[in-house]
Coordinates of C-alpha atoms and ligand atoms in Angstrom, one line a residue:
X1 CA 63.8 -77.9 -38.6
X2 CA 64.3 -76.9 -42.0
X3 CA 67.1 -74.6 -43.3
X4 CA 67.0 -71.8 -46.3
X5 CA 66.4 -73.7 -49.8
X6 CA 67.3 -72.1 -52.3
X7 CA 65.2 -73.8 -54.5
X8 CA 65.7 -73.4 -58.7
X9 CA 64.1 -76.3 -60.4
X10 CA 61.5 -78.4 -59.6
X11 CA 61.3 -78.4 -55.6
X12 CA 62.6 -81.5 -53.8
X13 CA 62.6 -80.5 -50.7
X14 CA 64.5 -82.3 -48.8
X15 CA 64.9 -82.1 -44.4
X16 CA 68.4 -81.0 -43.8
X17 CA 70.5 -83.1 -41.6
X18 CA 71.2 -81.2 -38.3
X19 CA 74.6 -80.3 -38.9
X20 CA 76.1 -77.8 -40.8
X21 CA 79.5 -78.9 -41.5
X22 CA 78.9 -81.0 -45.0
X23 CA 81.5 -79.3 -47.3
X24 CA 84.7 -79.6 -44.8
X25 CA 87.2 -82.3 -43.4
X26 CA 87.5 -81.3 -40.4
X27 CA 85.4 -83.2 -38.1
X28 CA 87.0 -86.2 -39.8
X29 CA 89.6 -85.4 -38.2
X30 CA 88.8 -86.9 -34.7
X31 CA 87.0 -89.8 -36.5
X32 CA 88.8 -93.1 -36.5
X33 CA 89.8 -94.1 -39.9
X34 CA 88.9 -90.9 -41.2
X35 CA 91.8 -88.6 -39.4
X36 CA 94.5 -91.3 -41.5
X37 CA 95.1 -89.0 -44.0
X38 CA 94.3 -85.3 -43.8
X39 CA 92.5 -84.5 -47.2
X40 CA 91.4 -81.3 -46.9
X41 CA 89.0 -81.1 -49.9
X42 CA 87.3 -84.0 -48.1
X43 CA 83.6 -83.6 -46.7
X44 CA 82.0 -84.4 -43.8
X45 CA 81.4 -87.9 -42.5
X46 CA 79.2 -87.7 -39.9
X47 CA 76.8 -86.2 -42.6
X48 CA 77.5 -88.5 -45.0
X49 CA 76.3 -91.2 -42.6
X50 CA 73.4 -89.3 -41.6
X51 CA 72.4 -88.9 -45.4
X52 CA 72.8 -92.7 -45.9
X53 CA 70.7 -93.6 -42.6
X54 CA 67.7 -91.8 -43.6
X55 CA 67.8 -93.2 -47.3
X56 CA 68.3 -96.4 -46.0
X57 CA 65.2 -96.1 -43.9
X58 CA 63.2 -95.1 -47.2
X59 CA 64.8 -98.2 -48.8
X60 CA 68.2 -97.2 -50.5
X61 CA 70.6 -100.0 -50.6
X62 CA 73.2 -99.1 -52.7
X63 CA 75.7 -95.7 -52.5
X64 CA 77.9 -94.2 -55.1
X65 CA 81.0 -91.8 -55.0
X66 CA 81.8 -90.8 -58.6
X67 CA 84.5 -88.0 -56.9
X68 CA 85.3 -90.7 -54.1
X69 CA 88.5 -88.5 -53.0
X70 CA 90.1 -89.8 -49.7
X71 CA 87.3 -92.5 -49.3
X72 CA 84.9 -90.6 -46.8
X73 CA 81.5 -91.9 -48.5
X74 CA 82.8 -95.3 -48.9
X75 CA 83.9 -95.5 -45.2
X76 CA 80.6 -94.7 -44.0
X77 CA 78.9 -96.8 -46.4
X78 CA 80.8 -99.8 -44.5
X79 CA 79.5 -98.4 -41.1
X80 CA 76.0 -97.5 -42.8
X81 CA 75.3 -101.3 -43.9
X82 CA 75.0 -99.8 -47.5
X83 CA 76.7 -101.3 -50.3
X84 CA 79.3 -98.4 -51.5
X85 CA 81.5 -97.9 -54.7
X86 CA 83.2 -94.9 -56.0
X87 CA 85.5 -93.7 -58.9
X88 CA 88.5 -91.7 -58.3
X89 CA 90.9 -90.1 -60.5
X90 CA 93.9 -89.0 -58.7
X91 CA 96.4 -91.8 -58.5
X92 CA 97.7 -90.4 -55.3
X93 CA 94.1 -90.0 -53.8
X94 CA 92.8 -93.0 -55.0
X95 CA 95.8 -94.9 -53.3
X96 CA 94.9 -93.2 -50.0
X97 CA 91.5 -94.0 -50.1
X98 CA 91.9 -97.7 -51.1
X99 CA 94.8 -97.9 -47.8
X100 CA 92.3 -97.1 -45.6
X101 CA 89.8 -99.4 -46.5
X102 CA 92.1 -102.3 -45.5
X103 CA 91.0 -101.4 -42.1
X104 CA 89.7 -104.9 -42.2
X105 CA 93.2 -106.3 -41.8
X106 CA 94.6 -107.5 -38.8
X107 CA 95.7 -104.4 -36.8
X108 CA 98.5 -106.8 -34.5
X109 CA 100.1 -108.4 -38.6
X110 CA 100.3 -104.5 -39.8
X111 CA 102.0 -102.9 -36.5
X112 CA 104.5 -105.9 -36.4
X113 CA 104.8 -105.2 -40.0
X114 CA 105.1 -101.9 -39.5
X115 CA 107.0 -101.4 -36.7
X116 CA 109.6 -103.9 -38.5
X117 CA 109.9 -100.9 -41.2
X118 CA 110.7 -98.2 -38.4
X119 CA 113.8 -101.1 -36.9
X120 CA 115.0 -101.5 -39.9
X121 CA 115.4 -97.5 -41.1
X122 CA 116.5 -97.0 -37.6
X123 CA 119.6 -99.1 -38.4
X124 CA 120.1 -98.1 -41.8
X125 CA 121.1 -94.0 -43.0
X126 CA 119.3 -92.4 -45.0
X127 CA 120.2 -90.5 -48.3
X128 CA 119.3 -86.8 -49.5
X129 CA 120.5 -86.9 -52.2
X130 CA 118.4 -87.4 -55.4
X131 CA 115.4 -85.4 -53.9
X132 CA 113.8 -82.6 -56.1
X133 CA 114.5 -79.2 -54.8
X134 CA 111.0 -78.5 -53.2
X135 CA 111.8 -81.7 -51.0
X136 CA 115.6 -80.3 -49.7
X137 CA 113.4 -76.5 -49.6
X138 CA 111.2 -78.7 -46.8
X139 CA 113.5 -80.7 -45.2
X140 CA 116.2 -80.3 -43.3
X141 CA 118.9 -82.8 -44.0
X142 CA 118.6 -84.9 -40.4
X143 CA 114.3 -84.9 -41.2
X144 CA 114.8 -86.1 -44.6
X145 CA 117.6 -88.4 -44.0
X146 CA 114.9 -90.2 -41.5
X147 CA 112.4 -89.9 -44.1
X148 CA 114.5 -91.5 -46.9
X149 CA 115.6 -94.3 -44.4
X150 CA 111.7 -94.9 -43.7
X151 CA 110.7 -94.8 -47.4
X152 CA 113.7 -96.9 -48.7
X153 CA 112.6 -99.8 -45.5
X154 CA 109.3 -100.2 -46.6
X155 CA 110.5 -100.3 -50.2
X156 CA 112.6 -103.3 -49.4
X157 CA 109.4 -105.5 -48.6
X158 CA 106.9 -103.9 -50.3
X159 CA 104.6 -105.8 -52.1
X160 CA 101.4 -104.0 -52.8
X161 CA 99.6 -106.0 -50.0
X162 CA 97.1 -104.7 -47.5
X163 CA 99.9 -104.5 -45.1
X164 CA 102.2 -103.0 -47.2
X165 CA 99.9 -100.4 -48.4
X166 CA 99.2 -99.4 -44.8
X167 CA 102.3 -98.8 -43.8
X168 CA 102.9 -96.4 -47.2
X169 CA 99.8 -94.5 -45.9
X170 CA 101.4 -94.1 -42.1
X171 CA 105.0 -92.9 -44.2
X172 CA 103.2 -90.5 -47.1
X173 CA 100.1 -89.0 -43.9
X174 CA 103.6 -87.7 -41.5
X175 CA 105.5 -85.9 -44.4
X176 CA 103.7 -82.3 -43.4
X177 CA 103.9 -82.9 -39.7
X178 CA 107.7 -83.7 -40.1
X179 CA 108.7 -80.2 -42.2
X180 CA 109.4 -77.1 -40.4
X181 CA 108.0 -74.6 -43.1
X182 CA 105.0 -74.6 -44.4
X183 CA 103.1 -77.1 -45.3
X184 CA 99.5 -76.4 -44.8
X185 CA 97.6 -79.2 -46.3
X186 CA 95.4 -76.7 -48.3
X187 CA 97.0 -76.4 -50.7
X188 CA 100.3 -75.2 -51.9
X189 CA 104.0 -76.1 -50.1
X190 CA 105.2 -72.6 -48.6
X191 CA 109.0 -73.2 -48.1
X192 CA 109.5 -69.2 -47.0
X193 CA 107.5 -69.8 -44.2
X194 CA 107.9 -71.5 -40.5
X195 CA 105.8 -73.7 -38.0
X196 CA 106.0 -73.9 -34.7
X197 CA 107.3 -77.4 -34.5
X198 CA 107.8 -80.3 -36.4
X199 CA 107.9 -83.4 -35.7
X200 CA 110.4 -86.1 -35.8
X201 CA 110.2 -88.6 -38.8
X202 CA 110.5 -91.6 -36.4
X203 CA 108.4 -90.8 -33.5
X204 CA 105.8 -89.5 -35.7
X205 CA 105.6 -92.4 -37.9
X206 CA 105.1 -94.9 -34.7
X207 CA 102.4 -92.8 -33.4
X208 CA 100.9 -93.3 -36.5
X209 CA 100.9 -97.2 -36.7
X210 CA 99.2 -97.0 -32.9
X211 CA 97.1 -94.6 -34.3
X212 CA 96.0 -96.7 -37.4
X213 CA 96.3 -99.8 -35.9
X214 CA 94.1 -98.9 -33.0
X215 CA 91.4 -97.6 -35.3
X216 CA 91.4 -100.8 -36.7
X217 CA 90.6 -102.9 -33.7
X218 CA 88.1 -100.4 -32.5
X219 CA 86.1 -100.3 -35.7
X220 CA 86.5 -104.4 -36.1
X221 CA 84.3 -104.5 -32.9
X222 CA 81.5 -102.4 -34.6
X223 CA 79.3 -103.8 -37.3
X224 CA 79.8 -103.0 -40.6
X225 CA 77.9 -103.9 -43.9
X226 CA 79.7 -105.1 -47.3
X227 CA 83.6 -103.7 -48.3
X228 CA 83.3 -101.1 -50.4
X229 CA 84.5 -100.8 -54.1
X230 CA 87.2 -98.5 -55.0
X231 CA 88.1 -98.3 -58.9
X232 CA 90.6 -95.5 -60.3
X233 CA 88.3 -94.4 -62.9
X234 CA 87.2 -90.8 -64.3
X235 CA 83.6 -89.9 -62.7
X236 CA 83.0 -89.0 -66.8
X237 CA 82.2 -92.5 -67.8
X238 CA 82.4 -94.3 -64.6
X239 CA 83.5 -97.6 -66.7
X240 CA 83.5 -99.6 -64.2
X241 CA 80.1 -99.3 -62.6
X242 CA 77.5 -101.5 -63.8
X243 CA 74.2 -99.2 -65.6
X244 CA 71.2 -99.0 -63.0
X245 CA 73.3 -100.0 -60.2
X246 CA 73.0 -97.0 -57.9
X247 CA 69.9 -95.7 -56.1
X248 CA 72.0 -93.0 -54.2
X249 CA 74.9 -90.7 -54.8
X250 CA 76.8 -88.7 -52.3
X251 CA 79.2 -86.6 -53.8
X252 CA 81.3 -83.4 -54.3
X253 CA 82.9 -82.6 -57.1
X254 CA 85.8 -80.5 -57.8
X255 CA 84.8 -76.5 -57.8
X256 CA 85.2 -74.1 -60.2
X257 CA 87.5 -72.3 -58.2
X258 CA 90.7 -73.0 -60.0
X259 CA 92.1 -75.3 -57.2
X260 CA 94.8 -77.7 -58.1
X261 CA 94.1 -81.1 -57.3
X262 CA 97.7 -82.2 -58.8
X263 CA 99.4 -79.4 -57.1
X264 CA 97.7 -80.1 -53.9
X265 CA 99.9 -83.2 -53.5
X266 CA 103.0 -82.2 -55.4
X267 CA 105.2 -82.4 -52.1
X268 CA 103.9 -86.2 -51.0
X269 CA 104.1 -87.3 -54.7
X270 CA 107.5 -85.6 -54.9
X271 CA 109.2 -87.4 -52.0
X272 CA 108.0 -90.9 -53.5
X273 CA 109.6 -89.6 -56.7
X274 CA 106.7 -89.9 -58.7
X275 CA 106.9 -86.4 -60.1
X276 CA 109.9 -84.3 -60.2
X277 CA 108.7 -80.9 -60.2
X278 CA 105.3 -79.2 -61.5
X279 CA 106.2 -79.7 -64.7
X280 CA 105.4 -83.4 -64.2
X281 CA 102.1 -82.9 -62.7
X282 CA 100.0 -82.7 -66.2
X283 CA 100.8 -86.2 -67.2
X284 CA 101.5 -88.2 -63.8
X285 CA 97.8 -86.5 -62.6
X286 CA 96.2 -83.7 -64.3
X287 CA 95.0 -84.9 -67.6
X288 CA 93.1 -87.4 -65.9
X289 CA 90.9 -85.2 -63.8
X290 CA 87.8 -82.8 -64.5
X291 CA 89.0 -79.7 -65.7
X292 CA 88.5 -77.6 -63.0
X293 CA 91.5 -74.9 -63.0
X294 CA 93.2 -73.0 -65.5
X295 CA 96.1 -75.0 -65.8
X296 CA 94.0 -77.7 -67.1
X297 CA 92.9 -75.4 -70.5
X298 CA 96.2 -74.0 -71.2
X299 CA 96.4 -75.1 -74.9
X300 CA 92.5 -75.1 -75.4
X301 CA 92.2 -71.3 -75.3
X302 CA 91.1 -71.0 -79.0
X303 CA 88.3 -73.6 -78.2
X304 CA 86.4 -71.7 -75.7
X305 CA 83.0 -71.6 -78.1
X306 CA 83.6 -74.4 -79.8
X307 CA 83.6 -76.5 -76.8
X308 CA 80.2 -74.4 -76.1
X309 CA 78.7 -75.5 -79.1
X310 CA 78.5 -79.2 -78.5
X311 CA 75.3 -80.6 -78.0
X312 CA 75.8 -81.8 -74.6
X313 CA 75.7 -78.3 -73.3
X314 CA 72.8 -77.1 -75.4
X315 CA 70.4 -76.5 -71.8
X316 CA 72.9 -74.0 -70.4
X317 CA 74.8 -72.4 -73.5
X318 CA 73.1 -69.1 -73.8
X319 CA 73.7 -68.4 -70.5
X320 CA 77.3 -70.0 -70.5
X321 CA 78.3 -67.8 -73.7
X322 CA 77.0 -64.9 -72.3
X323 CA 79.1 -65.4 -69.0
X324 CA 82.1 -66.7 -70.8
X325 CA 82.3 -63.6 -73.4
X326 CA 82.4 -61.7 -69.9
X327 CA 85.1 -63.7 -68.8
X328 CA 87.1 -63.6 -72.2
X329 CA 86.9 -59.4 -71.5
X330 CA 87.5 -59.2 -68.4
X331 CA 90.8 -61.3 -68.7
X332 CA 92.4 -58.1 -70.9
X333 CA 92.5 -56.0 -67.4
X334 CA 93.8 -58.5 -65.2
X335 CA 98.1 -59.3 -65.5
X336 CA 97.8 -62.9 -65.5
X337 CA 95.5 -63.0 -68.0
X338 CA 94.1 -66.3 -67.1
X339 CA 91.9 -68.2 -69.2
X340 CA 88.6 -68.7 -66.9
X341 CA 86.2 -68.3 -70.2
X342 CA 87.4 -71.4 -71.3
X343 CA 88.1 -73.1 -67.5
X344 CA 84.6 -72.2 -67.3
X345 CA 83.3 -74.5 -70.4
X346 CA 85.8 -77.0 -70.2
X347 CA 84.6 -77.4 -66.3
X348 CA 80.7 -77.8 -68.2
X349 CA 81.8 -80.2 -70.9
X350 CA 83.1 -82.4 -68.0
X351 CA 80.3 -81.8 -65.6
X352 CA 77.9 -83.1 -68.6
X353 CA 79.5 -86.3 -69.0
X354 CA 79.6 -86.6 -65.4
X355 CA 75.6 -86.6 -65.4
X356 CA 75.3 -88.7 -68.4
X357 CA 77.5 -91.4 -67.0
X358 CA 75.4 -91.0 -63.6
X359 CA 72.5 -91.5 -65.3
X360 CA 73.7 -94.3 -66.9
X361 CA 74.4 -96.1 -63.6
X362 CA 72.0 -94.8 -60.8
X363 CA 68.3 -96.8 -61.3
X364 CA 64.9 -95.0 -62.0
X365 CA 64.5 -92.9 -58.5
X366 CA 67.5 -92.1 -57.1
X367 CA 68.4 -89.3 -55.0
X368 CA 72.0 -87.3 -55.8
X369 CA 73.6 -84.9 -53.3
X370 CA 75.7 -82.8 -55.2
X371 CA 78.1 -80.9 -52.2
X372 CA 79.0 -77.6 -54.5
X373 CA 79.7 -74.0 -54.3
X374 CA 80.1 -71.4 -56.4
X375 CA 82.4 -69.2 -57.8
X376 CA 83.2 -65.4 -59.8
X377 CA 86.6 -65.2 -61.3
X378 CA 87.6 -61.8 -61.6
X379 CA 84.3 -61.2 -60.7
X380 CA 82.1 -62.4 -63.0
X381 CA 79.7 -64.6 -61.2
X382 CA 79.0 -68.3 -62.3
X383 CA 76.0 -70.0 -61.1
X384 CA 77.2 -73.6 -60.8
X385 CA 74.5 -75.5 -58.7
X386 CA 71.8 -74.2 -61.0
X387 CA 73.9 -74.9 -64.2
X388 CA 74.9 -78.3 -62.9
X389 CA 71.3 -78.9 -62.0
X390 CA 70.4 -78.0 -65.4
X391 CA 73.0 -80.2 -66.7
X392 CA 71.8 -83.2 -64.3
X393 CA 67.8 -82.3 -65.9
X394 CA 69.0 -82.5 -69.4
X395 CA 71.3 -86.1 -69.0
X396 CA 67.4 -87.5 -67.7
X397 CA 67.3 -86.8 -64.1
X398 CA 64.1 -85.7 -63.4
X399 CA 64.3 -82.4 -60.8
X400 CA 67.1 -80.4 -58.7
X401 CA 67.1 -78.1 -55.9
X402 CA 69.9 -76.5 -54.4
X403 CA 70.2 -76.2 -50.1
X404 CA 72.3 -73.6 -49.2
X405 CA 74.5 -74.2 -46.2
X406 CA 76.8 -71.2 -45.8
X407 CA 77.7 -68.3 -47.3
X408 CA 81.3 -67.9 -48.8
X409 CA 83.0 -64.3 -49.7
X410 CA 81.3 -62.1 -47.1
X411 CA 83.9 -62.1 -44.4
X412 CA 87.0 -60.8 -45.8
X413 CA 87.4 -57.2 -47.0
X414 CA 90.7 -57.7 -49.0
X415 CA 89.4 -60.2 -51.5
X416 CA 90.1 -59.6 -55.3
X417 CA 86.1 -59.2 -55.6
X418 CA 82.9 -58.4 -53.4
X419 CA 81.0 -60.8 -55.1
X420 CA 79.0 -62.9 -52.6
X421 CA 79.0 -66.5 -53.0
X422 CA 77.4 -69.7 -51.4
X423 CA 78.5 -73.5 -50.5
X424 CA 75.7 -75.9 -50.5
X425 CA 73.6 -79.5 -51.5
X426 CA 72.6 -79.8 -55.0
X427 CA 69.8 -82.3 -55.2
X428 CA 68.5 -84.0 -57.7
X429 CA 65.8 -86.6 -58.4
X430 CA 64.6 -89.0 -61.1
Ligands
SAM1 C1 85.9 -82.4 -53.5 S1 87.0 -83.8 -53.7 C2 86.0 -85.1 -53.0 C3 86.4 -85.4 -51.6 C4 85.7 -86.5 -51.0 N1 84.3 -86.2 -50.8 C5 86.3 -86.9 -49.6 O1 85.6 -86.7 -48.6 O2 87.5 -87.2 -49.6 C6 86.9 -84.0 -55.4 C7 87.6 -85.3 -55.9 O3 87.4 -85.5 -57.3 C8 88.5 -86.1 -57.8 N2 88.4 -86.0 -59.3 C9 88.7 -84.9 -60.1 N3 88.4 -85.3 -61.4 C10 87.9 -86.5 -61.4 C11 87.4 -87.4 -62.4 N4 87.4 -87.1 -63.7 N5 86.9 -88.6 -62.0 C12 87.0 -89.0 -60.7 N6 87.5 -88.2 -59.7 C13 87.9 -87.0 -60.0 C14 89.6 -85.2 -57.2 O4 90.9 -85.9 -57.3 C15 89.2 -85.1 -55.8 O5 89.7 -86.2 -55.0

């Protein structure tokens, strides 16, 4: 069976995997390993692996993840066979991802280790004092007095090793379960509102060490190919990665749609006091991401055509200045008055060096899946997957087609525009 291509360069038609859940998390969320750490711009695994199964069959042997997020292509890569390395930017994320590939470890060593964490802050009070206000807006005090004594046990013996990095994963994956209000992990805190229940700090945090630890010893007693290769790195030069060395990338990179990635995990990175308050996220995270919300081109709104005028973007800038001069106007009826023009060629710039770099390290042949969508602030439609196909053509890839999976904007009558959208699979060849 073959779904709707939507096909705009030169046709690689590709069969579709059966499913039709590629661009979400939540799937993973039964999935040992996987369901560690609820990341909800994640994709699918179960596709992922189906992706990397049939290139293996036509001879594929080595994966790359340049947006490697919460470690989902990686994971599978292990379970695939496939040698697997990604880059990812987000110290946070990265940190995730790279606890959950110690699944390796000895799951008996990390619950004793564990569980001695939970003994300890059992007998020892926590403190909440010191916490930044959208932590005591979350907690109240008896939650956060458990979480404190949890967080300042494992800090006594932590030591940066596989064990230790565990059991910061089981402490940092229970702080939403454990707050009353709301916490929805996509994306932003909501301290006004309520759940239903919430769990307690302790309990939840032992569950979790059964949970993890249980993974582990189901997944040792399945085969599983070479560990996989984490480096914190920016997918725009993917230093790390040697040139040539993959012959398939699975990916999705962040979407125009002015999402936060540092916001997403303000209220995690805020109980390990690692940012204080949003003003903190620019230099502990942003700056070292792709540009893909309007936060990110605060101070670059002068630069707009400049940025357009560079070289790299020469296949796509008549279309791109025509779009952003739309957005530049449109901005002047709308109170926040936010700068998507420049969000818009700032995203581009990035999104070029992103296929230069993966040119640079895929070999003569390879296959990239792209999982996109894309977007129309204030209404003014952008045509990512043909733009970043574009982008991918001019950096030396040979062809691009894009396979749409859903349709986005169609269900809701109170959004701020009609303008219908789609989620889907660039893919690209050469
Ligand atoms: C859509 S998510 C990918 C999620 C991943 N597929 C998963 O299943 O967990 C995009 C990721 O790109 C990361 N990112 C943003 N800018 C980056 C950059 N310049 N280099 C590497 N990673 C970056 C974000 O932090 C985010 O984790």
């Amino acid at each position: 069976m073959r779904e709707q291509l939507l096909l705009y360069g030169v046709g690689v038609e590709r069969p579709s995997p059966k499913t039709d859940t590629t661009s979400t998390f939540s799937d993973n969320l039964s999935m040992p390993i996987h369901r560690w750490f609820r990341f909800s711009a994640g994709f699918s695994a179960a596709w992922a692996s189906e992706v990397m199964l049939r290139e293996i069959a036509n001879g594929r042997t080595k994966v790359f993840d340049p947006f490697a997020g919460s470690g989902t292509v990686l994971l599978e890569g292990e379970r695939c066979g496939i040698e697997s390395a990604g880059v990812e930017a987000h110290p946070f994320v990265a940190r995730v991802a790279r606890a959950k590939l110690h699944w390796r470890e000895n799951p008996k060593a990390f619950r004793d280790y564990a569980l001695a964490v939970l003994q300890y802050a059992k007998k020892h009070d926590g403190n909440c004092e010191g916490y930044s206000s959208l932590i005591g807006k979350c907690y109240p005090q008896d939650a956060l007095s458990r979480l404190d004594s949890l967080k300042k046990a494992w800090s006594k013996i932590a030591d940066g090793s596989a064990n230790s990095e565990l059991t910061w994963l089981a402490l940092v994956s229970i702080l939403r379960e454990c707050s009353p209000v709301g916490t929805a992990q996509w994306q932003y805190v909501l301290p006004n509102k309520s759940k239903a229940r919430a769990a307690d700090p302790f309990k939840a945090f032992e569950a979790k060490v059964y949970l993890m630890s249980g993974d582990m010893a189901g997944r040792q007693r399945e085969e599983s190919g070479p560990a996989a290769m984490l480096h914190a790195g920016d997918a725009r030069s993917c230093a790390p990665v040697p040139d040539k060395w993959a012959d398939l990338v699975i990916t999705s990179p962040p979407y125009t749609n002015n999402y936060d990635y540092a916001d997403a995990t303000r209220l995690e990175m805020s109980f390990l006091g690692e940012v204080e308050g949003w003003g903190d996220l620019q230099d502990a995270v942003r700056k070292y991401l792709v540009r893909s919300c309007t936060q990110h081109v605060a101070k670059l709104n002068g630069e707009t055509f400049d940025i357009l005028d560079q070289p790299l973007l020469a296949a796509i800038r008549e279309e791109m200045v025509s779009v952003c001069k739309r957005l530049e106007a449109e901005r002047e009826h709308h109170g926040g008055k936010k700068p998507y023009h420049t969000m818009i060629a700032a995203y581009f710039e990035d999104m070029a060096r992103v296929w230069q770099s993966l040119r640079r390290v895929t070999a003569m042949g390879a296959l990239v899946c792209f999982v996109v969508g894309d977007s129309a602030p204030y209404g003014v439609y952008v045509p990512v997957d043909k733009w970043l196909g574009e982008l991918a053509v001019s950096a030396g890839f040979k062809s691009f087609a894009f396979e749409k999976t859903r349709d986005r904007n169609v269900k809701w009558k109170n959004r701020k525009h009609r303008v219908p959208l789609h989620e889907g699979r660039l893919w690209v060849q050469g």
